[in-house]
Structure formats: C-alpha cells, structure tokens
PDB file of C-alpha atoms in Angstrom:
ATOM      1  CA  UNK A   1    -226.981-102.588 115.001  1.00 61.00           C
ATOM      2  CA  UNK A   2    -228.037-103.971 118.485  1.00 50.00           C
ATOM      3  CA  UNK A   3    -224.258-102.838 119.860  1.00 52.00           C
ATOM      4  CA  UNK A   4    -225.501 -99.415 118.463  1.00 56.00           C
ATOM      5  CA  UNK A   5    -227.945 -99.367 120.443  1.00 49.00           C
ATOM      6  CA  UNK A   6    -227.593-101.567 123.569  1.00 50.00           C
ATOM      7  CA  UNK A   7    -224.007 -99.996 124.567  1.00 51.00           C
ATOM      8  CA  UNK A   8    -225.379 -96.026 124.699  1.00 54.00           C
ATOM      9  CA  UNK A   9    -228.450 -96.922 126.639  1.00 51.00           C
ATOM     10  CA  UNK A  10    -225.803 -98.904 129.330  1.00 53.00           C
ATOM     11  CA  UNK A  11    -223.452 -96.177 128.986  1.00 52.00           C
ATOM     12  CA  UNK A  12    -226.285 -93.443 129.786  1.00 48.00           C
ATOM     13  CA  UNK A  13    -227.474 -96.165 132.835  1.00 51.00           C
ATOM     14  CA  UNK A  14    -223.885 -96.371 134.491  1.00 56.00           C
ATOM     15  CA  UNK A  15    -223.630 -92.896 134.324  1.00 63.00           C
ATOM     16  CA  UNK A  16    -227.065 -92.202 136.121  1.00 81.00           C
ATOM     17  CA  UNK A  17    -226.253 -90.015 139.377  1.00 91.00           C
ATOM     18  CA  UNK A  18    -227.932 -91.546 142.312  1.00 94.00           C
ATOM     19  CA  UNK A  19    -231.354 -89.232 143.252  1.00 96.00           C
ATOM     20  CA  UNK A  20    -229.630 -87.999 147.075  1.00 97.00           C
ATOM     21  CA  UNK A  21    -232.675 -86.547 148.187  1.00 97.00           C
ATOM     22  CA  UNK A  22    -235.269 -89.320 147.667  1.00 97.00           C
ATOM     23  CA  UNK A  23    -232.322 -91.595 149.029  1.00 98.00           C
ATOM     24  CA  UNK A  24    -232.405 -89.532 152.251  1.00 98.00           C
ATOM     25  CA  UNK A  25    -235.914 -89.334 152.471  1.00 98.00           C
ATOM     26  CA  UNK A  26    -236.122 -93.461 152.232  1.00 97.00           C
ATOM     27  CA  UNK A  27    -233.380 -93.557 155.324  1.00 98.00           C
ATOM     28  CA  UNK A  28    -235.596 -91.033 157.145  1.00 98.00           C
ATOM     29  CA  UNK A  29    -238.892 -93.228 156.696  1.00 97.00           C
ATOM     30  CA  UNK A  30    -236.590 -96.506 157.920  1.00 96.00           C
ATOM     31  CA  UNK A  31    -235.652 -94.624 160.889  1.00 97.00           C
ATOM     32  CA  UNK A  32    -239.389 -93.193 161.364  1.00 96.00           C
ATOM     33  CA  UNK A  33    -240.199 -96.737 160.936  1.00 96.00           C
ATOM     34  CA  UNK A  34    -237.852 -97.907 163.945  1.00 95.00           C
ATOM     35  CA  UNK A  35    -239.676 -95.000 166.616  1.00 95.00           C
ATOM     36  CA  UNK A  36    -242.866 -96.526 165.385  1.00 96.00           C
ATOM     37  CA  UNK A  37    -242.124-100.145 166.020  1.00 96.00           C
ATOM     38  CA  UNK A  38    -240.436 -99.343 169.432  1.00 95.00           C
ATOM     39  CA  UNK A  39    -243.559 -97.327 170.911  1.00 95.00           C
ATOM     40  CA  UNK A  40    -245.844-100.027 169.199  1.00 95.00           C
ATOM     41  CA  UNK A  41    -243.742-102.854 171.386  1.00 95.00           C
ATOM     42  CA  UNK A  42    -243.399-104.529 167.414  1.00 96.00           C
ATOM     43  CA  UNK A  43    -240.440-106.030 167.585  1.00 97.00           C
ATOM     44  CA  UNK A  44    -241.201-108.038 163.972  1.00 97.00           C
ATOM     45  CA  UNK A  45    -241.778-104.650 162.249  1.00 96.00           C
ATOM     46  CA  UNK A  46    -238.069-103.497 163.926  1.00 96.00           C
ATOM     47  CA  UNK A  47    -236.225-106.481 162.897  1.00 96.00           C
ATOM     48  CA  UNK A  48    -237.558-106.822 158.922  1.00 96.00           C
ATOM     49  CA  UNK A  49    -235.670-103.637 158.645  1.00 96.00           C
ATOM     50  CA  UNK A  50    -232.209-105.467 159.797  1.00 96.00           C
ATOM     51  CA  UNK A  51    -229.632-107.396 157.083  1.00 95.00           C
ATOM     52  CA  UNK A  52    -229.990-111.232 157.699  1.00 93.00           C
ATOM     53  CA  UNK A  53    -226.928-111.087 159.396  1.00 93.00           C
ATOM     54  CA  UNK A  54    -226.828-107.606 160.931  1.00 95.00           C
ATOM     55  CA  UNK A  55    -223.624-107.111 162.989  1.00 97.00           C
ATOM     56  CA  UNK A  56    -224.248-105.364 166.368  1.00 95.00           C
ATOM     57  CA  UNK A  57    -221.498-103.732 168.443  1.00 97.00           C
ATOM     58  CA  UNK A  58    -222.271-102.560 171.935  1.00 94.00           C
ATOM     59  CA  UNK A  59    -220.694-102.615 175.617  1.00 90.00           C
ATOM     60  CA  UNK A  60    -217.872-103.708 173.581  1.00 93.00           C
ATOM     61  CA  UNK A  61    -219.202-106.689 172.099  1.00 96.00           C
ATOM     62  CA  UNK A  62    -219.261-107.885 168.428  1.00 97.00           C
ATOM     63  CA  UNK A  63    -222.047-110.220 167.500  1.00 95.00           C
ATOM     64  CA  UNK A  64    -223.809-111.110 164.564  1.00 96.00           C
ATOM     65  CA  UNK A  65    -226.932-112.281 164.747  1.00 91.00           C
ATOM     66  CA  UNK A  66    -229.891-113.842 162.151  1.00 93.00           C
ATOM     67  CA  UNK A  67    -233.566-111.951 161.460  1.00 92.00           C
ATOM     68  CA  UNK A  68    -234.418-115.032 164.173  1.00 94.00           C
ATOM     69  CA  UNK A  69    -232.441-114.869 166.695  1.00 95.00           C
ATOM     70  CA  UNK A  70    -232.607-111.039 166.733  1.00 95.00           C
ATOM     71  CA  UNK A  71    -236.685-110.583 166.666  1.00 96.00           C
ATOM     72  CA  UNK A  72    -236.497-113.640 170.135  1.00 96.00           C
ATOM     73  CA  UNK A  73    -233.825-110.945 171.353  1.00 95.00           C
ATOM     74  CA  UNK A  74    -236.396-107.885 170.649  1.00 95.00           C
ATOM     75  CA  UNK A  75    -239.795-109.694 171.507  1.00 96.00           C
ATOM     76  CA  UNK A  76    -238.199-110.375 174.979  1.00 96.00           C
ATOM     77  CA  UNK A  77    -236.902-106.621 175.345  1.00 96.00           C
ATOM     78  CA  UNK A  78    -240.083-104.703 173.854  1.00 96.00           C
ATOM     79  CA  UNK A  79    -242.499-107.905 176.488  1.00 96.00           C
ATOM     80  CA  UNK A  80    -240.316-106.268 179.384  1.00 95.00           C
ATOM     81  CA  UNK A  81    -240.275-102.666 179.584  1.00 96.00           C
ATOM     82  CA  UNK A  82    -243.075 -99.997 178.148  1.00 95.00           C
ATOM     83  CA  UNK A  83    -242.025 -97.077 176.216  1.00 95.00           C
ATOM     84  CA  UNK A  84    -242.917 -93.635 177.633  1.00 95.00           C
ATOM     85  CA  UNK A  85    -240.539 -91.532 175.001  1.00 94.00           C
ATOM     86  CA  UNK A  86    -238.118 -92.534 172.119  1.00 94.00           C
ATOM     87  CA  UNK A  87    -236.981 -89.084 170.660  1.00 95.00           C
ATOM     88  CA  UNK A  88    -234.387 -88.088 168.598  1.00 97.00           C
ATOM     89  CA  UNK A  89    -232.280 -84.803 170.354  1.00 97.00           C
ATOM     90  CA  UNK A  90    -231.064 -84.118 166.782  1.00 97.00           C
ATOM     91  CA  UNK A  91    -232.336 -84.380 163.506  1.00 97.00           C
ATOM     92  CA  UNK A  92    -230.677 -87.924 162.544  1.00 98.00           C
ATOM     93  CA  UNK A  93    -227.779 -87.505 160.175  1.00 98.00           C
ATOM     94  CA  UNK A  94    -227.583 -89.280 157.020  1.00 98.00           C
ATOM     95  CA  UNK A  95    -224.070 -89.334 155.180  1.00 98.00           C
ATOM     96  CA  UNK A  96    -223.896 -91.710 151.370  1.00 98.00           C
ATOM     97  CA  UNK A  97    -221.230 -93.594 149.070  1.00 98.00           C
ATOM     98  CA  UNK A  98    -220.511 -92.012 145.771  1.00 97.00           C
ATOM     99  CA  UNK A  99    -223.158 -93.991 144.229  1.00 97.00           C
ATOM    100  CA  UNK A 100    -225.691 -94.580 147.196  1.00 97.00           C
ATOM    101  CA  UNK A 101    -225.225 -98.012 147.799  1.00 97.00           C
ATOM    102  CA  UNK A 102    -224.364 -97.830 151.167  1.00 98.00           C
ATOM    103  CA  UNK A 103    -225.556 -94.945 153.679  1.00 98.00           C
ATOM    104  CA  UNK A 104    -224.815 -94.081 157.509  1.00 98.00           C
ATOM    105  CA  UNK A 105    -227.233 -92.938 159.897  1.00 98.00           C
ATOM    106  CA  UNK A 106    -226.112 -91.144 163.021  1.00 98.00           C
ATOM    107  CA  UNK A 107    -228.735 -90.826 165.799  1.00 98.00           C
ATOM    108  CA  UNK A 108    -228.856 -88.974 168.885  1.00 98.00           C
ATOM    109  CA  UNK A 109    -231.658 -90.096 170.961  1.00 97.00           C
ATOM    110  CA  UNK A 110    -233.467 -89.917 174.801  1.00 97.00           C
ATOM    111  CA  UNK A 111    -235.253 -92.946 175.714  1.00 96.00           C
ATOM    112  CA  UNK A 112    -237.572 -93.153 178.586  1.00 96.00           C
ATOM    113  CA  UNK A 113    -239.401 -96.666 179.682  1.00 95.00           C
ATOM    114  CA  UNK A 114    -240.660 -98.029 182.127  1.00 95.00           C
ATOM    115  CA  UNK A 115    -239.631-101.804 183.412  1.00 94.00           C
ATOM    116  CA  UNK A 116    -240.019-104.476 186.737  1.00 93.00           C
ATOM    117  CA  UNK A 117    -236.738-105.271 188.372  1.00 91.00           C
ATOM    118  CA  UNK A 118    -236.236-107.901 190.511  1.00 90.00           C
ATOM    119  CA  UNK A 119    -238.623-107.233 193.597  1.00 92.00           C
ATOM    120  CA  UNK A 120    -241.683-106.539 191.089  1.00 91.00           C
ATOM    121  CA  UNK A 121    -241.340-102.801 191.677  1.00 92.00           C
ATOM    122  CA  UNK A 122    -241.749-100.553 188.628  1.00 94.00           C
ATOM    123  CA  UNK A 123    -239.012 -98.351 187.768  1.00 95.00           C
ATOM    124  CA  UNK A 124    -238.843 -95.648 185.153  1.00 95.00           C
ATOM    125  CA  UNK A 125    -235.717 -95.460 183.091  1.00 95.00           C
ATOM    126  CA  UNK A 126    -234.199 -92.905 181.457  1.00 96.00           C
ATOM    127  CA  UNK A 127    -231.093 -92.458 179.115  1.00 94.00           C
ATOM    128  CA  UNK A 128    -229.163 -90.875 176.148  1.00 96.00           C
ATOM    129  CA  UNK A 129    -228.400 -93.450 173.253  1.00 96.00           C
ATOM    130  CA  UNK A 130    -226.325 -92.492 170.201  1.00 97.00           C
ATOM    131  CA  UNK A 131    -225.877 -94.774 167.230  1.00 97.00           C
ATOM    132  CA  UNK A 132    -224.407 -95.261 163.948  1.00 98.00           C
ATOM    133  CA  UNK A 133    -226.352 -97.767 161.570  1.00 98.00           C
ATOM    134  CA  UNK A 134    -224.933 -98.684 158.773  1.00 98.00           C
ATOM    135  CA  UNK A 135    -227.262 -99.552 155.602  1.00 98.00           C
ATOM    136  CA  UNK A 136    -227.165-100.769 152.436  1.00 98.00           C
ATOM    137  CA  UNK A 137    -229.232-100.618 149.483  1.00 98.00           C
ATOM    138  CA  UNK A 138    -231.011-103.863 148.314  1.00 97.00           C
ATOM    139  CA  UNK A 139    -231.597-105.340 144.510  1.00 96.00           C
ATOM    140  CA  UNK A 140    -235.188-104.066 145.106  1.00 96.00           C
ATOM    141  CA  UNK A 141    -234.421-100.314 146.530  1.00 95.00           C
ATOM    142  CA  UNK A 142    -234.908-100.675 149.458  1.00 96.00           C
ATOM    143  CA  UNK A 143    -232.440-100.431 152.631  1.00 98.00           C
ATOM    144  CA  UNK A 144    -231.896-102.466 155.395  1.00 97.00           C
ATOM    145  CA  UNK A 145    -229.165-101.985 158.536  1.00 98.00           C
ATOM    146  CA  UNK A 146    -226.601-104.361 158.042  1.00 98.00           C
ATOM    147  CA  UNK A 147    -224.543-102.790 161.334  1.00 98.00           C
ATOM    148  CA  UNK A 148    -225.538-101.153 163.863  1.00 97.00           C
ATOM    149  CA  UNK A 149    -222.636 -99.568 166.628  1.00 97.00           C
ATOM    150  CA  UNK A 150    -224.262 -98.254 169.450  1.00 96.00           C
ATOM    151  CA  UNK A 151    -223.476 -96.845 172.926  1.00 94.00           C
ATOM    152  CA  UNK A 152    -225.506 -95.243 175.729  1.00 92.00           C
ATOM    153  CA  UNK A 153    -225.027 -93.073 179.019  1.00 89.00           C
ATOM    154  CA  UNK A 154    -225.617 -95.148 182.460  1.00 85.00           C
ATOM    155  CA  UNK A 155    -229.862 -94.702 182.356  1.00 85.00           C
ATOM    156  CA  UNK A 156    -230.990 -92.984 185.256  1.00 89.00           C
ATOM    157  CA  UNK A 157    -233.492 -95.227 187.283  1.00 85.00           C
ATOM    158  CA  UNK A 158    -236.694 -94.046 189.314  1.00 84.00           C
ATOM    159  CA  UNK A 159    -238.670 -95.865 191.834  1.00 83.00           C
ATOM    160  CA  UNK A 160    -242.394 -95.356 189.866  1.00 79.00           C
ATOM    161  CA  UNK A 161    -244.585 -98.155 192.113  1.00 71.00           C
ATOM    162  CA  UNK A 162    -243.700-100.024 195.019  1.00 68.00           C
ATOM    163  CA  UNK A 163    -245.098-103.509 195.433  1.00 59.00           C
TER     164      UNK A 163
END
C-alpha cells in the first residue's frame, strides 16, 4: 500500500515543469540586487550573491576565487571609485536548462564612476561592459553566479578636479 501511494506522488513530482516566469523574475531581482549593491559601494551584499567558488574570466584570465577573497577584491574596488551610473542598455537576457537548474544572464551595461589616479586628481570614467553570468539554482531556491565571463570597451577617462 505505501508503494501505491509513495511512487504516484514521486512520479507526479519528477514530472513537475519548472514555473519559467517566477524563475526569471528571481534572476531579475539577483541582478536588481547587483545595481543596488554597486551604487550602495556594498560590496558584502554583491558577493553573497556569488557560488563559493565563482569562476571569473576577464582580460583573458581564468580565476577562481572564494566568497573571501572576492568581497577583499570588491571592498577595495567599491573604497576606490564612486558610482555616478550603472545602467543596463538592454533589458538583461535570461536564457534556462530544461528543468531550471541552471540559468544565463546576458547583460549589456554603461558604467560611469568616478576614481583618484596617481597624482590625486579625480577622473570620471566611463565605459560599456557586457557579461554573461552563469547561475545555478540552490537546495533552498535560490540562485547564486557560479561564473561570471565578462569583457568591457577601453573606459573613456575625464579630468573632473585637479589637485
């Protein structure tokens, strides 16, 4: 009798088609989420969405880095420069596995910020960043990146104060 009933309800459970839409709308709260903590300067809020090994690849580098070592990496960044605008061009677009378990985001995005260089003087930088990050779906529902690929035009730099 319990076979009766334990194999139908597993049956009707494997079968279960993933719910697309509120996936999607998770993804688009993550990447919400990633604008927020990069105006805010909050580089602990960016990095609790990563894996905790996220692989990175950029300027044709591979690296993998811990939640650790990446938030030291982020808290120096965000302490450096001051965000004046990180927009998307594009609505970001969201592509899923069969059974949304895994997800990739592709962003098109203008960043402006501002930052000291070497002589103390403050320049304003801007550039176009695109990006694939790849995510998967955790034990608890929610996502985190687990890679990230990135690349970004040459910024653009502008004298802002002279000191």
């Amino acid at each position: 009798i319990l076979l009766a009933v334990v194999l139908p309800l597993s049956l009707v459970h494997c079968t279960q088609k993933p719910d697309f839409e509120k996936e999607k709308q998770q993804l688009l709260q993550l990447h919400q989420a990633q604008q927020t903590a990069h105006l805010q300067e909050n580089a602990e809020q960016f990095v609790r969405q990563f894996d905790e090994n996220m692989v990175m690849v950029n300027k044709g580098k591979i690296s993998v880095a811990d939640r650790a070592t990446s938030l030291r990496k982020f808290q120096n960044y965000f302490d450096a420069v001051e965000f004046k605008r990180w927009e998307d061009l594009s609505p970001p677009q969201i592509t899923f596995s069969d059974d949304a378990s895994m997800a990739y985001i592709i962003v098109d995005k203008s960043v402006v910020l501002t930052t000291r260089n070497d002589k103390n003087e403050l320049l304003e930088e801007s550039t176009h960043f695109a990006w694939v990050s790849i995510c998967k779906k955790q034990a608890d529902g929610s996502w985190k990146i687990v890679c990230n690929v990135s690349t970004n035009e040459p910024p653009s730099e502008q004298l802002v104060e002279n000191r």
